[in-house]
Amino acid sequence: MRTQRLAGAVISALTLALLATGCGGNDTGSSGAKGSGSTATADRVEPLATVPEPRLPVTVDSADGTKVTVTSIDRLVPLTGSLNEIVFTLGLGEHVVARDITATFEQAAKLPVVTRAHDVSAESVLSLRPTLVIAETTTGPAEAVDQIRDAGIPLLVVEPAKSLDDVGKRITTVAHALGVDAAGDELSTRTAERIAAVQKRIPAPADGGKPRVAFLYLRGSASVYLLGGRDSGASSLLEAAGAVDAGKESGLDKDFTAITSEALAKAAPDAILLMTKGLDSVGGPDGLVKIPGVAETPAGLDRRFVAVDDGVLLNYGPRTDQVLASLVEQLYPDGE
């Protein structure tokens, strides 16, 4: 769900709760939020038309300060859903032998799962005899990462994506490590063009004001109710959709803070953005308005809730244009 990056931020404060519920899922449609106007689409990635031929070996800088030499990509293990998505979209899915629990798209569905949230099972990974493991700086525990490296497996660590500005850089970083630079450039260009095309469709607000949108991270079964702030990961996406991040604009400098009536009143969102599993976990729109403070916001009064699938919302990768298109469609259902 960054999903992956979001899960990491929440786990740092609420480890036991989120490990009990998990952060992945296989939701593929909206949760019936008012104004969505969207239909469920197949949860698939769209690989490049031509399968690239890797040029190896390559030596790359890992985000944890090491250098990694890649000599083979025959058996790849990307340790987040976002990384799985990039590898498959580059056209190298046939080399992937495992997935993260948040890799929900169809082409990866039958692969064995070797992580839960950001925790990787070193034993599960090593049993698959990988030739390259790709992790993020939030992947843990550190002992598991060290165990994989100590077994002599090349392990590349990359920075998680935080905004639209990271999309192209992240794609080209992974592509370079896999020896397919040209494919990385092609995919980066394709993704940027598609994002730009969506932004051209954003209508200018009739009154000159932008919709204020609050991002809520919810896991009702674990009593997790959080309001996103400046570093939640949603700000860049909302701003790209022509909206204002209400949590950030209200002065919330952290990633997340516990939802209170006072915080929601100050944010005063016109719409609320959620992950589909989060909305489902509180009983849908009817349950959402029972959370203290939600019903009193403009969004709650109008039941203007925007739901996007957990597996893609904060990935900031090859399908970000689809996420942005869904946001735009739901925020401006009448082209307003």
Short mmCIF file of C-alpha atoms in Angstrom, two decimals:
data_model
loop_
_atom_site.label_atom_id
_atom_site.label_comp_id
_atom_site.label_asym_id
_atom_site.label_seq_id
_atom_site.Cartn_x
_atom_site.Cartn_y
_atom_site.Cartn_z
CA MET A 1 0.00 0.00 0.00
CA ARG A 2 2.93 2.32 -0.68
CA THR A 3 1.51 1.57 0.63
CA GLN A 4 4.94 0.08 1.50
CA ARG A 5 6.39 3.37 2.77
CA LEU A 6 3.14 4.16 4.55
CA ALA A 7 3.18 0.78 6.26
CA GLY A 8 6.72 1.40 7.44
CA ALA A 9 5.78 4.73 8.99
CA VAL A 10 2.76 3.33 10.77
CA ILE A 11 4.54 0.20 11.97
CA SER A 12 7.19 2.29 13.65
CA ALA A 13 4.51 3.59 16.02
CA LEU A 14 2.02 0.74 16.04
CA THR A 15 4.03 -2.38 15.34
CA LEU A 16 1.93 -4.98 17.06
CA ALA A 17 -1.35 -3.69 15.76
CA LEU A 18 -0.31 -3.63 12.14
CA LEU A 19 1.51 -6.92 12.24
CA ALA A 20 -1.73 -8.43 13.49
CA THR A 21 -3.68 -7.11 10.52
CA GLY A 22 -1.10 -6.78 7.75
CA CYS A 23 -0.81 -3.98 5.20
CA GLY A 24 -1.33 -5.80 1.97
CA GLY A 25 -4.43 -7.11 0.34
CA ASN A 26 -6.05 -8.18 -2.86
CA ASP A 27 -8.77 -5.56 -3.12
CA THR A 28 -9.34 -4.64 -6.71
CA GLY A 29 -12.34 -2.33 -6.64
CA SER A 30 -13.59 0.74 -4.83
CA SER A 31 -15.60 0.49 -1.65
CA GLY A 32 -18.59 2.33 -2.98
CA ALA A 33 -17.57 5.79 -1.79
CA LYS A 34 -19.90 8.50 -2.97
CA GLY A 35 -18.77 10.25 -6.10
CA SER A 36 -16.30 7.60 -7.20
CA GLY A 37 -17.93 7.08 -10.58
CA SER A 38 -15.35 4.40 -11.29
CA THR A 39 -15.59 0.75 -12.17
CA ALA A 40 -13.31 -2.01 -11.01
CA THR A 41 -10.51 -2.75 -13.45
CA ALA A 42 -8.23 -5.75 -13.64
CA ASP A 43 -5.36 -5.46 -11.20
CA ARG A 44 -2.62 -5.93 -13.77
CA VAL A 45 0.55 -4.16 -14.77
CA GLU A 46 1.30 -3.30 -18.39
CA PRO A 47 4.77 -4.52 -19.39
CA LEU A 48 6.75 -2.81 -22.10
CA ALA A 49 6.07 -4.21 -25.56
CA THR A 50 9.59 -5.54 -26.02
CA VAL A 51 11.31 -7.77 -23.47
CA PRO A 52 14.70 -6.16 -22.78
CA GLU A 53 17.99 -8.05 -22.93
CA PRO A 54 20.04 -7.43 -19.76
CA ARG A 55 23.62 -6.24 -20.17
CA LEU A 56 25.53 -7.56 -17.20
CA PRO A 57 27.52 -7.43 -15.02
CA VAL A 58 26.86 -4.02 -13.47
CA THR A 59 28.06 -2.58 -10.19
CA VAL A 60 25.68 -0.19 -8.48
CA ASP A 61 25.57 1.87 -5.30
CA SER A 62 23.20 0.53 -2.67
CA ALA A 63 21.27 2.99 -0.50
CA ASP A 64 22.80 1.45 2.63
CA GLY A 65 26.29 2.55 1.62
CA THR A 66 27.54 -0.65 -0.01
CA LYS A 67 28.33 -1.48 -3.62
CA VAL A 68 26.56 -4.40 -5.26
CA THR A 69 27.71 -6.25 -8.36
CA VAL A 70 24.90 -7.90 -10.30
CA THR A 71 25.97 -10.77 -12.53
CA SER A 72 22.62 -12.51 -13.05
CA ILE A 73 18.92 -11.64 -12.86
CA ASP A 74 17.75 -15.18 -13.53
CA ARG A 75 16.06 -15.42 -10.10
CA LEU A 76 14.88 -12.08 -8.74
CA VAL A 77 13.29 -11.38 -5.36
CA PRO A 78 11.91 -7.82 -5.07
CA LEU A 79 10.94 -7.29 -1.42
CA THR A 80 8.15 -4.72 -1.84
CA GLY A 81 5.06 -4.60 -3.99
CA SER A 82 6.28 -1.43 -5.65
CA LEU A 83 9.59 -3.04 -6.64
CA ASN A 84 7.75 -6.10 -7.98
CA GLU A 85 5.60 -3.77 -10.05
CA ILE A 86 8.61 -2.04 -11.60
CA VAL A 87 10.36 -5.31 -12.45
CA PHE A 88 7.26 -6.79 -14.07
CA THR A 89 6.50 -3.59 -15.99
CA LEU A 90 10.05 -3.50 -17.34
CA GLY A 91 9.16 -6.84 -18.93
CA LEU A 92 11.26 -9.01 -16.61
CA GLY A 93 8.48 -10.70 -14.66
CA GLU A 94 9.50 -14.17 -15.79
CA HIS A 95 12.66 -13.81 -13.71
CA VAL A 96 10.81 -13.05 -10.46
CA VAL A 97 10.57 -16.01 -8.08
CA ALA A 98 8.87 -14.40 -5.04
CA ARG A 99 6.76 -11.43 -4.03
CA ASP A 100 5.97 -9.16 -1.17
CA ILE A 101 2.52 -9.44 0.40
CA THR A 102 1.61 -6.05 -1.06
CA ALA A 103 2.30 -7.14 -4.66
CA THR A 104 -1.38 -7.59 -5.42
CA PHE A 105 -1.38 -7.42 -9.21
CA GLU A 106 -2.49 -10.43 -11.23
CA GLN A 107 0.79 -11.41 -12.88
CA ALA A 108 2.48 -11.86 -9.48
CA ALA A 109 -0.42 -13.47 -7.66
CA LYS A 110 0.84 -17.07 -7.80
CA LEU A 111 4.35 -16.32 -6.57
CA PRO A 112 5.31 -17.36 -3.03
CA VAL A 113 5.14 -14.57 -0.43
CA VAL A 114 8.36 -13.97 1.52
CA THR A 115 7.40 -10.86 3.53
CA ARG A 116 4.74 -9.53 5.82
CA ALA A 117 4.50 -5.76 6.06
CA HIS A 118 8.21 -4.81 5.92
CA ASP A 119 9.47 -7.96 7.63
CA VAL A 120 11.26 -10.40 5.36
CA SER A 121 11.82 -14.07 6.06
CA ALA A 122 15.48 -14.73 5.26
CA GLU A 123 14.88 -18.48 5.26
CA SER A 124 12.08 -18.18 2.70
CA VAL A 125 14.18 -15.97 0.46
CA LEU A 126 17.27 -18.18 0.62
CA SER A 127 15.23 -21.31 -0.11
CA LEU A 128 14.43 -19.85 -3.54
CA ARG A 129 18.12 -19.53 -4.48
CA PRO A 130 17.89 -15.93 -5.73
CA THR A 131 20.59 -14.34 -7.86
CA LEU A 132 19.53 -10.83 -6.79
CA VAL A 133 17.38 -9.48 -3.95
CA ILE A 134 16.08 -5.90 -4.12
CA ALA A 135 15.01 -4.29 -0.85
CA GLU A 136 14.13 -0.83 0.46
CA THR A 137 15.67 1.10 3.32
CA THR A 138 12.58 0.24 5.37
CA THR A 139 12.97 -3.51 4.84
CA GLY A 140 13.78 -5.47 7.97
CA PRO A 141 14.58 -6.86 10.36
CA ALA A 142 18.25 -5.98 9.94
CA GLU A 143 19.23 -9.49 11.00
CA ALA A 144 17.29 -10.98 8.08
CA VAL A 145 18.87 -8.60 5.58
CA ASP A 146 22.33 -9.43 6.97
CA GLN A 147 21.58 -13.14 6.80
CA ILE A 148 20.76 -12.90 3.10
CA ARG A 149 23.93 -10.93 2.40
CA ASP A 150 26.05 -13.25 4.52
CA ALA A 151 24.85 -16.14 2.35
CA GLY A 152 26.57 -14.47 -0.58
CA ILE A 153 23.41 -13.23 -2.31
CA PRO A 154 23.71 -9.81 -4.00
CA LEU A 155 21.27 -7.55 -2.15
CA LEU A 156 20.52 -4.06 -3.43
CA VAL A 157 18.81 -1.51 -1.19
CA VAL A 158 16.93 1.37 -2.81
CA GLU A 159 15.25 4.42 -1.34
CA PRO A 160 11.45 4.29 -1.10
CA ALA A 161 9.48 6.69 -3.30
CA LYS A 162 7.95 9.68 -1.52
CA SER A 163 6.49 11.80 -4.32
CA LEU A 164 5.84 12.05 -8.05
CA ASP A 165 9.35 13.44 -8.45
CA ASP A 166 10.71 10.04 -7.40
CA VAL A 167 8.86 7.99 -10.01
CA GLY A 168 11.28 8.27 -12.91
CA LYS A 169 14.37 8.13 -10.72
CA ARG A 170 13.19 4.97 -9.01
CA ILE A 171 12.38 3.22 -12.28
CA THR A 172 15.76 4.05 -13.79
CA THR A 173 17.57 2.99 -10.60
CA VAL A 174 15.99 -0.47 -10.70
CA ALA A 175 16.44 -0.77 -14.47
CA HIS A 176 20.13 0.10 -14.23
CA ALA A 177 20.68 -2.55 -11.56
CA LEU A 178 19.04 -5.11 -13.83
CA GLY A 179 21.17 -4.13 -16.81
CA VAL A 180 18.27 -2.75 -18.86
CA ASP A 181 18.93 0.99 -18.94
CA ALA A 182 17.14 1.60 -22.23
CA ALA A 183 14.00 -0.10 -20.95
CA GLY A 184 14.19 2.04 -17.82
CA ASP A 185 14.35 5.21 -19.90
CA GLU A 186 11.43 4.01 -22.02
CA LEU A 187 9.28 3.19 -19.02
CA SER A 188 10.14 6.44 -17.25
CA THR A 189 9.16 8.42 -20.34
CA ARG A 190 5.94 6.45 -20.79
CA THR A 191 4.96 6.95 -17.17
CA ALA A 192 5.73 10.68 -17.19
CA GLU A 193 3.73 11.19 -20.38
CA ARG A 194 0.73 9.36 -18.97
CA ILE A 195 0.83 11.34 -15.72
CA ALA A 196 1.00 14.58 -17.71
CA ALA A 197 -1.96 13.49 -19.84
CA VAL A 198 -4.07 12.90 -16.74
CA GLN A 199 -3.16 16.29 -15.29
CA LYS A 200 -4.33 17.98 -18.47
CA ARG A 201 -7.80 16.64 -17.73
CA ILE A 202 -8.05 18.25 -14.29
CA PRO A 203 -10.78 20.89 -14.46
CA ALA A 204 -10.16 24.38 -13.16
CA PRO A 205 -12.31 24.96 -10.06
CA ALA A 206 -15.27 27.17 -10.84
CA ASP A 207 -14.77 29.32 -7.75
CA GLY A 208 -11.00 29.39 -8.00
CA GLY A 209 -10.56 27.24 -4.91
CA LYS A 210 -8.97 23.81 -4.80
CA PRO A 211 -10.65 20.90 -2.99
CA ARG A 212 -9.19 20.21 0.45
CA VAL A 213 -8.54 16.49 0.88
CA ALA A 214 -7.53 14.70 4.09
CA PHE A 215 -5.75 11.35 3.88
CA LEU A 216 -6.86 8.91 6.57
CA TYR A 217 -5.08 5.65 7.31
CA LEU A 218 -7.49 3.25 9.00
CA ARG A 219 -7.36 -0.31 10.30
CA GLY A 220 -10.54 -0.70 12.28
CA SER A 221 -9.80 -4.21 13.52
CA ALA A 222 -6.59 -2.93 15.13
CA SER A 223 -8.07 0.40 16.30
CA VAL A 224 -5.68 2.33 14.06
CA TYR A 225 -7.14 5.71 13.08
CA LEU A 226 -4.59 8.15 11.68
CA LEU A 227 -4.70 11.49 9.87
CA GLY A 228 -1.96 12.09 7.31
CA GLY A 229 0.30 15.10 7.59
CA ARG A 230 3.10 16.58 5.51
CA ASP A 231 5.15 13.39 5.31
CA SER A 232 2.36 10.84 4.89
CA GLY A 233 3.28 10.29 1.24
CA ALA A 234 -0.08 11.47 -0.09
CA SER A 235 0.70 15.19 -0.43
CA SER A 236 2.44 14.99 -3.79
CA LEU A 237 -0.34 12.87 -5.25
CA LEU A 238 -3.09 15.16 -3.99
CA GLU A 239 -1.34 18.26 -5.22
CA ALA A 240 -0.82 16.64 -8.63
CA ALA A 241 -4.58 16.04 -8.71
CA GLY A 242 -5.21 19.75 -8.23
CA ALA A 243 -6.13 19.41 -4.56
CA VAL A 244 -4.80 20.66 -1.23
CA ASP A 245 -3.54 18.18 1.37
CA ALA A 246 -5.77 19.30 4.23
CA GLY A 247 -3.66 17.63 6.92
CA LYS A 248 -0.45 19.21 5.69
CA GLU A 249 -2.07 22.61 5.18
CA SER A 250 -3.53 22.55 8.70
CA GLY A 251 -0.01 22.37 10.12
CA LEU A 252 0.56 18.65 10.67
CA ASP A 253 4.31 18.35 10.10
CA LYS A 254 4.67 14.66 10.95
CA ASP A 255 3.70 11.71 8.81
CA PHE A 256 0.63 10.71 10.82
CA THR A 257 -1.20 11.77 13.93
CA ALA A 258 -4.10 10.17 15.78
CA ILE A 259 -7.48 11.30 14.51
CA THR A 260 -9.28 13.71 16.83
CA SER A 261 -12.35 15.86 16.35
CA GLU A 262 -10.17 18.92 16.82
CA ALA A 263 -7.62 17.85 14.19
CA LEU A 264 -10.33 17.07 11.65
CA ALA A 265 -12.11 20.36 12.35
CA LYS A 266 -8.87 22.24 11.74
CA ALA A 267 -8.18 20.31 8.54
CA ALA A 268 -11.78 20.90 7.37
CA PRO A 269 -11.53 18.55 4.36
CA ASP A 270 -13.97 18.77 1.46
CA ALA A 271 -13.13 15.13 0.68
CA ILE A 272 -11.42 12.25 2.46
CA LEU A 273 -8.93 9.93 0.76
CA LEU A 274 -8.62 6.35 2.01
CA MET A 275 -7.29 2.98 1.02
CA THR A 276 -10.03 0.53 0.09
CA LYS A 277 -9.13 -1.92 2.87
CA GLY A 278 -9.08 0.91 5.37
CA LEU A 279 -12.57 2.01 4.41
CA ASP A 280 -13.82 -1.55 4.49
CA SER A 281 -12.24 -2.11 7.90
CA VAL A 282 -14.47 0.49 9.52
CA GLY A 283 -17.65 -0.69 7.82
CA GLY A 284 -17.62 1.45 4.69
CA PRO A 285 -18.98 5.00 4.47
CA ASP A 286 -21.58 4.33 7.18
CA GLY A 287 -18.86 3.28 9.60
CA LEU A 288 -16.50 6.07 8.58
CA VAL A 289 -18.89 8.81 9.63
CA LYS A 290 -19.06 7.25 13.10
CA ILE A 291 -15.40 8.04 13.73
CA PRO A 292 -15.38 11.10 16.01
CA GLY A 293 -15.15 14.29 14.00
CA VAL A 294 -15.67 12.85 10.52
CA ALA A 295 -19.40 13.54 10.28
CA GLU A 296 -18.87 17.20 11.16
CA THR A 297 -16.38 17.87 8.34
CA PRO A 298 -17.58 19.12 4.94
CA ALA A 299 -16.47 15.73 3.54
CA GLY A 300 -18.51 13.85 6.15
CA LEU A 301 -21.57 16.01 5.67
CA ASP A 302 -21.47 15.39 1.90
CA ARG A 303 -20.15 11.82 2.25
CA ARG A 304 -17.44 12.70 -0.20
CA PHE A 305 -15.01 9.82 0.22
CA VAL A 306 -12.34 8.82 -2.29
CA ALA A 307 -11.12 5.20 -2.13
CA VAL A 308 -8.08 3.83 -3.98
CA ASP A 309 -6.70 0.29 -3.81
CA ASP A 310 -4.09 -0.34 -1.14
CA GLY A 311 -1.67 -2.02 -3.53
CA VAL A 312 -1.19 1.04 -5.75
CA LEU A 313 -2.10 4.24 -3.90
CA LEU A 314 1.37 5.27 -2.68
CA ASN A 315 3.58 3.14 -4.90
CA TYR A 316 4.77 6.06 -7.03
CA GLY A 317 5.66 3.82 -9.93
CA PRO A 318 4.52 2.72 -13.39
CA ARG A 319 0.83 2.79 -12.42
CA THR A 320 0.81 6.19 -10.74
CA ASP A 321 -1.03 7.64 -13.74
CA GLN A 322 -3.89 5.21 -13.02
CA VAL A 323 -3.96 6.24 -9.37
CA LEU A 324 -3.99 9.89 -10.36
CA ALA A 325 -6.75 9.26 -12.90
CA SER A 326 -8.86 7.56 -10.23
CA LEU A 327 -8.35 10.49 -7.87
CA VAL A 328 -9.30 13.01 -10.54
CA GLU A 329 -12.38 11.02 -11.56
CA GLN A 330 -13.59 10.76 -7.98
CA LEU A 331 -12.74 14.33 -6.94
CA TYR A 332 -14.35 15.86 -10.03
CA PRO A 333 -17.14 13.43 -10.97
CA ASP A 334 -18.94 16.03 -13.06
CA GLY A 335 -15.83 17.56 -14.55
CA GLU A 336 -16.05 20.45 -12.13
#
